[in-house]
mmCIF file of C-alpha atoms in Angstrom:
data_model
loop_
_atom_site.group_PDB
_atom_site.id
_atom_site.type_symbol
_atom_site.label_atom_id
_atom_site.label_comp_id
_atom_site.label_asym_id
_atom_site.label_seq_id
_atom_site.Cartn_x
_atom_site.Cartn_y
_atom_site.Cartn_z
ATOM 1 C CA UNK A 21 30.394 69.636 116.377
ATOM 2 C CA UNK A 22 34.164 69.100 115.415
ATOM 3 C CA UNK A 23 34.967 69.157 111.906
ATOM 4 C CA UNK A 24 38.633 68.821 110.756
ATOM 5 C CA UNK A 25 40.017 69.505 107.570
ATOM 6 C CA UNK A 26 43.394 69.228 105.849
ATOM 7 C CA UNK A 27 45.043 70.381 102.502
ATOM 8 C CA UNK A 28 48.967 69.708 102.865
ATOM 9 C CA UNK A 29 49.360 65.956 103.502
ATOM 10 C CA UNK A 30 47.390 63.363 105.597
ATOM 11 C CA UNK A 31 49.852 63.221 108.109
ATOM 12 C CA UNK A 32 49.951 60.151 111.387
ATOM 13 C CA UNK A 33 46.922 61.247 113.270
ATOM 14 C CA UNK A 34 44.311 61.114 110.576
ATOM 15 C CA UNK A 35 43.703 57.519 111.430
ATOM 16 C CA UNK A 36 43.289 58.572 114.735
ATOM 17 C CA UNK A 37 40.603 61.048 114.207
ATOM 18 C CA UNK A 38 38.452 59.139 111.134
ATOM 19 C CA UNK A 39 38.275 56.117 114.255
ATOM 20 C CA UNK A 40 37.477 59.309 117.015
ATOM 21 C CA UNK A 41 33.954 60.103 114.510
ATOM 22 C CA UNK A 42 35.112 63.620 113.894
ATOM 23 C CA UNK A 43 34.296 64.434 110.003
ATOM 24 C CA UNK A 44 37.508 65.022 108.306
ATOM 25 C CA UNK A 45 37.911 66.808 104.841
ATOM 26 C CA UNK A 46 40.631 67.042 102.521
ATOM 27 C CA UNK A 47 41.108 69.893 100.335
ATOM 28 C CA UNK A 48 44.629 69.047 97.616
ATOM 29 C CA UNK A 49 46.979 71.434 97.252
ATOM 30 C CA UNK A 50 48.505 72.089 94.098
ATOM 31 C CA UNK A 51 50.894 74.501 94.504
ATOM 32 C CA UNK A 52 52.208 76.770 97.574
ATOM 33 C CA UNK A 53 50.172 79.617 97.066
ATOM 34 C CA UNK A 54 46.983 77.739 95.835
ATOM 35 C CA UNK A 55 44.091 80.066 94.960
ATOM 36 C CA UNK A 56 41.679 77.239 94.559
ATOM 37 C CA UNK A 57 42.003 76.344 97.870
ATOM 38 C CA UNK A 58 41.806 79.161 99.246
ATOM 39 C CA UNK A 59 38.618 79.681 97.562
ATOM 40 C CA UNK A 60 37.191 75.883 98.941
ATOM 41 C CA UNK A 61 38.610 76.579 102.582
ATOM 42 C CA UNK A 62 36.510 80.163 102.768
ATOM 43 C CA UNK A 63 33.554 77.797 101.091
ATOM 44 C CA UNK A 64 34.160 75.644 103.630
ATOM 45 C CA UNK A 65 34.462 78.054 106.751
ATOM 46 C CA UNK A 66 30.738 79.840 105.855
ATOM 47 C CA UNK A 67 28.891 76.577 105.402
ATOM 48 C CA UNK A 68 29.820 74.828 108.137
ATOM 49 C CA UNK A 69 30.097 77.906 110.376
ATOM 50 C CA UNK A 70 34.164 77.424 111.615
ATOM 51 C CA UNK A 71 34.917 79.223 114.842
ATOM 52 C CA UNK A 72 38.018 78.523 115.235
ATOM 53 C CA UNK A 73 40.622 76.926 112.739
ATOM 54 C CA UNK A 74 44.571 76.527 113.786
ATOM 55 C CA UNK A 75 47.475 75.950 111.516
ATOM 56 C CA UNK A 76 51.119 75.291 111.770
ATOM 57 C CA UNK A 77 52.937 76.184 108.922
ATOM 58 C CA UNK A 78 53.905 79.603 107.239
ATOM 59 C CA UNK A 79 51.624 78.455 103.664
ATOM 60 C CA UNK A 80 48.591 77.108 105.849
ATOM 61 C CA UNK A 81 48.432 79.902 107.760
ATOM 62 C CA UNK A 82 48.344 82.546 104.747
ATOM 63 C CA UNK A 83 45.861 79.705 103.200
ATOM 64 C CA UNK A 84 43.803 80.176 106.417
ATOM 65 C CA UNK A 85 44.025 83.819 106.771
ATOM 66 C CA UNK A 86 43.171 85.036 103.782
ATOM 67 C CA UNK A 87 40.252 82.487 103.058
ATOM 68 C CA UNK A 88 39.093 83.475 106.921
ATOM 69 C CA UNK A 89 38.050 87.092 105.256
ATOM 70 C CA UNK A 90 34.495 87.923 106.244
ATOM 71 C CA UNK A 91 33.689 85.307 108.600
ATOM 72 C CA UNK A 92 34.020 84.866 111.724
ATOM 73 C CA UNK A 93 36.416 82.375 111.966
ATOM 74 C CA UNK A 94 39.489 83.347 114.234
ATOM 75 C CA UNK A 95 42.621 81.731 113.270
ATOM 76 C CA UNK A 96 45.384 80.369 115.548
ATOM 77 C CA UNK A 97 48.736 79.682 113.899
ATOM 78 C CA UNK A 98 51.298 77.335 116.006
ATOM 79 C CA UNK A 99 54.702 77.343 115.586
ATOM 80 C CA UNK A 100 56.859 74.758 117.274
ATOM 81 C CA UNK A 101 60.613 75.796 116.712
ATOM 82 C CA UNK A 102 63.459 78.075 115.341
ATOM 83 C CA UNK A 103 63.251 78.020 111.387
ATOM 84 C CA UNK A 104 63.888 74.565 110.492
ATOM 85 C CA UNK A 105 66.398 74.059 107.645
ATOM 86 C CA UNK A 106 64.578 71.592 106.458
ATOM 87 C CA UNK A 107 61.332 73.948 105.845
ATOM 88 C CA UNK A 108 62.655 77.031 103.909
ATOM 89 C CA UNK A 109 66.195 77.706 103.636
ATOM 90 C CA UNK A 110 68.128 80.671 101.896
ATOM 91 C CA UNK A 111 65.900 83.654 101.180
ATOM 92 C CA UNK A 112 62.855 81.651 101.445
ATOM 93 C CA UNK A 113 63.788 81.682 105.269
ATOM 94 C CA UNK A 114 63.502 85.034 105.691
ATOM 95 C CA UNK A 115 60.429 85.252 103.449
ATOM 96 C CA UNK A 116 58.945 82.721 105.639
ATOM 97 C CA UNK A 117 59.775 84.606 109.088
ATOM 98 C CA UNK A 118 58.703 87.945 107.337
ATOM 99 C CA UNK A 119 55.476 86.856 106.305
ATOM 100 C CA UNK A 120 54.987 85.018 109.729
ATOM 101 C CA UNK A 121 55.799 88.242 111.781
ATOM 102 C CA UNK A 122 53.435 89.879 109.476
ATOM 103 C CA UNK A 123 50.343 87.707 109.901
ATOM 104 C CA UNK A 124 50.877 87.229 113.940
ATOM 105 C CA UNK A 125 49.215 90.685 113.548
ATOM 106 C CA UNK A 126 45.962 89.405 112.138
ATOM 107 C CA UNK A 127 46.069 85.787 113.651
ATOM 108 C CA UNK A 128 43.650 85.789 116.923
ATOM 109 C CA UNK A 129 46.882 84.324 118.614
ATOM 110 C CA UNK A 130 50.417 82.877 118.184
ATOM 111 C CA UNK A 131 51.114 79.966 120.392
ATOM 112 C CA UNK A 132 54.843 79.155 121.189
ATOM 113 C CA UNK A 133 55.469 75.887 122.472
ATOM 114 C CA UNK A 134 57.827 77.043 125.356
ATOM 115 C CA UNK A 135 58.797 80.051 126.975
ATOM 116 C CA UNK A 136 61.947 80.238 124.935
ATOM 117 C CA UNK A 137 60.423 80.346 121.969
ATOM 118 C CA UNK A 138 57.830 82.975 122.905
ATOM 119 C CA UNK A 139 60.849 85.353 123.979
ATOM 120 C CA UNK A 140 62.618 84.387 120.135
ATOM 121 C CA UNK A 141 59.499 85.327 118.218
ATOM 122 C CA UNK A 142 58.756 88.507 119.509
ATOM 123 C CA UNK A 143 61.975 89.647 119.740
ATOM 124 C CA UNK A 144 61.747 88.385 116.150
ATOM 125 C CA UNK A 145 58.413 91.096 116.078
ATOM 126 C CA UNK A 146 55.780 88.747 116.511
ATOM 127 C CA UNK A 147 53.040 90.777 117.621
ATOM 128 C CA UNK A 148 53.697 90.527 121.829
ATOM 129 C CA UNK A 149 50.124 90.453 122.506
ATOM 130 C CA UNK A 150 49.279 87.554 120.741
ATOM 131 C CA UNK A 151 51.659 85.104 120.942
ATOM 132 C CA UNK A 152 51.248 82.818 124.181
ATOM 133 C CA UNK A 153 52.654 79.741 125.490
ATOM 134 C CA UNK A 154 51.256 76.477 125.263
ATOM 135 C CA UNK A 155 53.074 73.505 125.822
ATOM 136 C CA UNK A 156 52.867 70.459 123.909
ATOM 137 C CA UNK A 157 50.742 67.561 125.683
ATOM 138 C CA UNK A 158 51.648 64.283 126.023
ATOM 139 C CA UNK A 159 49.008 61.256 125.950
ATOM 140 C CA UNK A 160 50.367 59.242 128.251
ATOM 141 C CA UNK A 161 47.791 56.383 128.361
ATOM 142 C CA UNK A 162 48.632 56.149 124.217
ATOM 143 C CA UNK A 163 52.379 55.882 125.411
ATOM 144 C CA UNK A 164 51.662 53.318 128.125
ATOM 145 C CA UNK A 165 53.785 50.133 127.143
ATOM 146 C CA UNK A 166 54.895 46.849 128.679
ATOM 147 C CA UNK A 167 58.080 47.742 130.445
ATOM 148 C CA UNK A 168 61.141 46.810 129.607
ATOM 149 C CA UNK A 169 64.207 46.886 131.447
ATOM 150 C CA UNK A 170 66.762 48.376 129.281
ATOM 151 C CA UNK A 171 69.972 48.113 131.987
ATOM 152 C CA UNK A 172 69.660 44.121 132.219
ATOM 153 C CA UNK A 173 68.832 43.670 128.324
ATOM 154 C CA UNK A 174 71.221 45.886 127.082
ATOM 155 C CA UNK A 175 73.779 45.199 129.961
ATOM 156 C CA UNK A 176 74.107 48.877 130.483
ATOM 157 C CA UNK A 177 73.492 48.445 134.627
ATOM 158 C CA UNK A 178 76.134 50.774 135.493
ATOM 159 C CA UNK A 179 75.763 53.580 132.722
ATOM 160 C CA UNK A 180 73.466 56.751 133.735
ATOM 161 C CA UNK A 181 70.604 56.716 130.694
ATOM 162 C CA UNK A 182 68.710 59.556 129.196
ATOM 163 C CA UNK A 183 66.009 59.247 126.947
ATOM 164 C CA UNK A 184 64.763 61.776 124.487
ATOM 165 C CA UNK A 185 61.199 61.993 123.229
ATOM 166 C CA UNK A 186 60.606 64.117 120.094
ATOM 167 C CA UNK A 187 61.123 63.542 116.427
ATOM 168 C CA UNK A 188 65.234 63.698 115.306
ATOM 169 C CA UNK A 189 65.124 67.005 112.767
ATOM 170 C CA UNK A 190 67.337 70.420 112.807
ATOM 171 C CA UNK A 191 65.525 72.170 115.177
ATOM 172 C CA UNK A 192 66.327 70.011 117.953
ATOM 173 C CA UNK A 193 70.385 69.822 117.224
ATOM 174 C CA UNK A 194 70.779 66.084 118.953
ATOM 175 C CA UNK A 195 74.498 66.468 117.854
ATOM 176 C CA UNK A 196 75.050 69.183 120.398
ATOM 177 C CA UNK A 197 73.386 67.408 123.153
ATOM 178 C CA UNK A 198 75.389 64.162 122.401
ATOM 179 C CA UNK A 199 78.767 66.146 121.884
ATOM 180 C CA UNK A 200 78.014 67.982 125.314
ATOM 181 C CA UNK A 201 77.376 64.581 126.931
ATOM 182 C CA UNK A 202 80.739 63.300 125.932
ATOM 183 C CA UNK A 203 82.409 66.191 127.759
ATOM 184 C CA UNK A 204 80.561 65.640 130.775
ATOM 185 C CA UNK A 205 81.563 62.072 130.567
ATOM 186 C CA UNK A 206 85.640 63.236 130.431
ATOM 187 C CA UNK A 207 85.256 65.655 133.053
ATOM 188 C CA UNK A 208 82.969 63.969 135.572
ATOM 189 C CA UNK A 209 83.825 60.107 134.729
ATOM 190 C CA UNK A 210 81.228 58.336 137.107
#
């Protein structure tokens, strides 16, 4: 029995998983270190027995951890990139990453979302034991479209394309990829 439960924001999927049946709960959180919810999420974990629960963010995971006390709930904590600027910045940065290294020590595991990553956090000291690699899927039956030919609509039949899939942020530094594309253009012209 699947039960899902949020506390930061709703986010795109919840649509997806009210429609899928699975029971989906919504605790509010007030503040970023948010006692009451920490008390409701350990409610939560001992009534309706939680195995398992995964987080993705520095707060949810301390959330998660601390209300996961006497049970038996492991917790799994993603993380998907380098520090984004947007997320903490400054000292909170580094508070962030501290308390992150810290609680990869009592998370059941880390999962880093490529190899690179992986090497960055422990080096970071991530406990090495627990952090493994998991890449992100891809539905590609959701993604299945009506295709379109870009060359002859656009007219761009003689350019070379590359598409990016993946949400525009910090993390991923488009700029760089774009600015190295234009120098690969200049130096290799067709």
């Amino acid at each position: 029995d699947v039960k899902f439960l949020y506390f930061v924001k709703q986010g795109a999927l919840l649509d997806d998983f009210l429609k899928s049946g699975i029971k989906c709960f919504y605790i509010a959180r007030k503040k970023k270190i948010d006692f009451n919810v920490i008390y409701k999420l350990h409610k939560f974990i001992r009534k309706y027995g939680i195995n398992v629960i995964h987080s993705n963010h520095t707060i949810s995971t301390f959330h998660c951890l601390i209300a996961s006390i006497r049970t038996k709930a492991k917790l799994v904590s993603t993380v998907h990139g380098y520090l984004d600027k947007q997320y903490a910045s400054g000292n909170a940065r580094w508070l962030h990453l501290i308390g992150d290294v810290i609680m990869s020590y009592f998370t059941a595991k880390t999962i880093a979302v490529s190899n690179d990553l992986r090497k960055q956090l422990i080096k970071w000291g991530y406990n090495k034991r627990r952090v493994v690699r998991v890449y992100n899927g891809i539905d590609f039956i959701k993604l299945k479209t009506e295709k379109v030919n870009f060359r002859s609509q656009y007219g761009w039949n003689k350019y070379f394309i590359i598409g990016m899939v993946g949400n525009f942020n910090h993390v991923r530094d488009h700029f760089t990829l774009l600015r190295s594309f234009a120098v690969i253009q200049k130096k290799y012209s067709n």
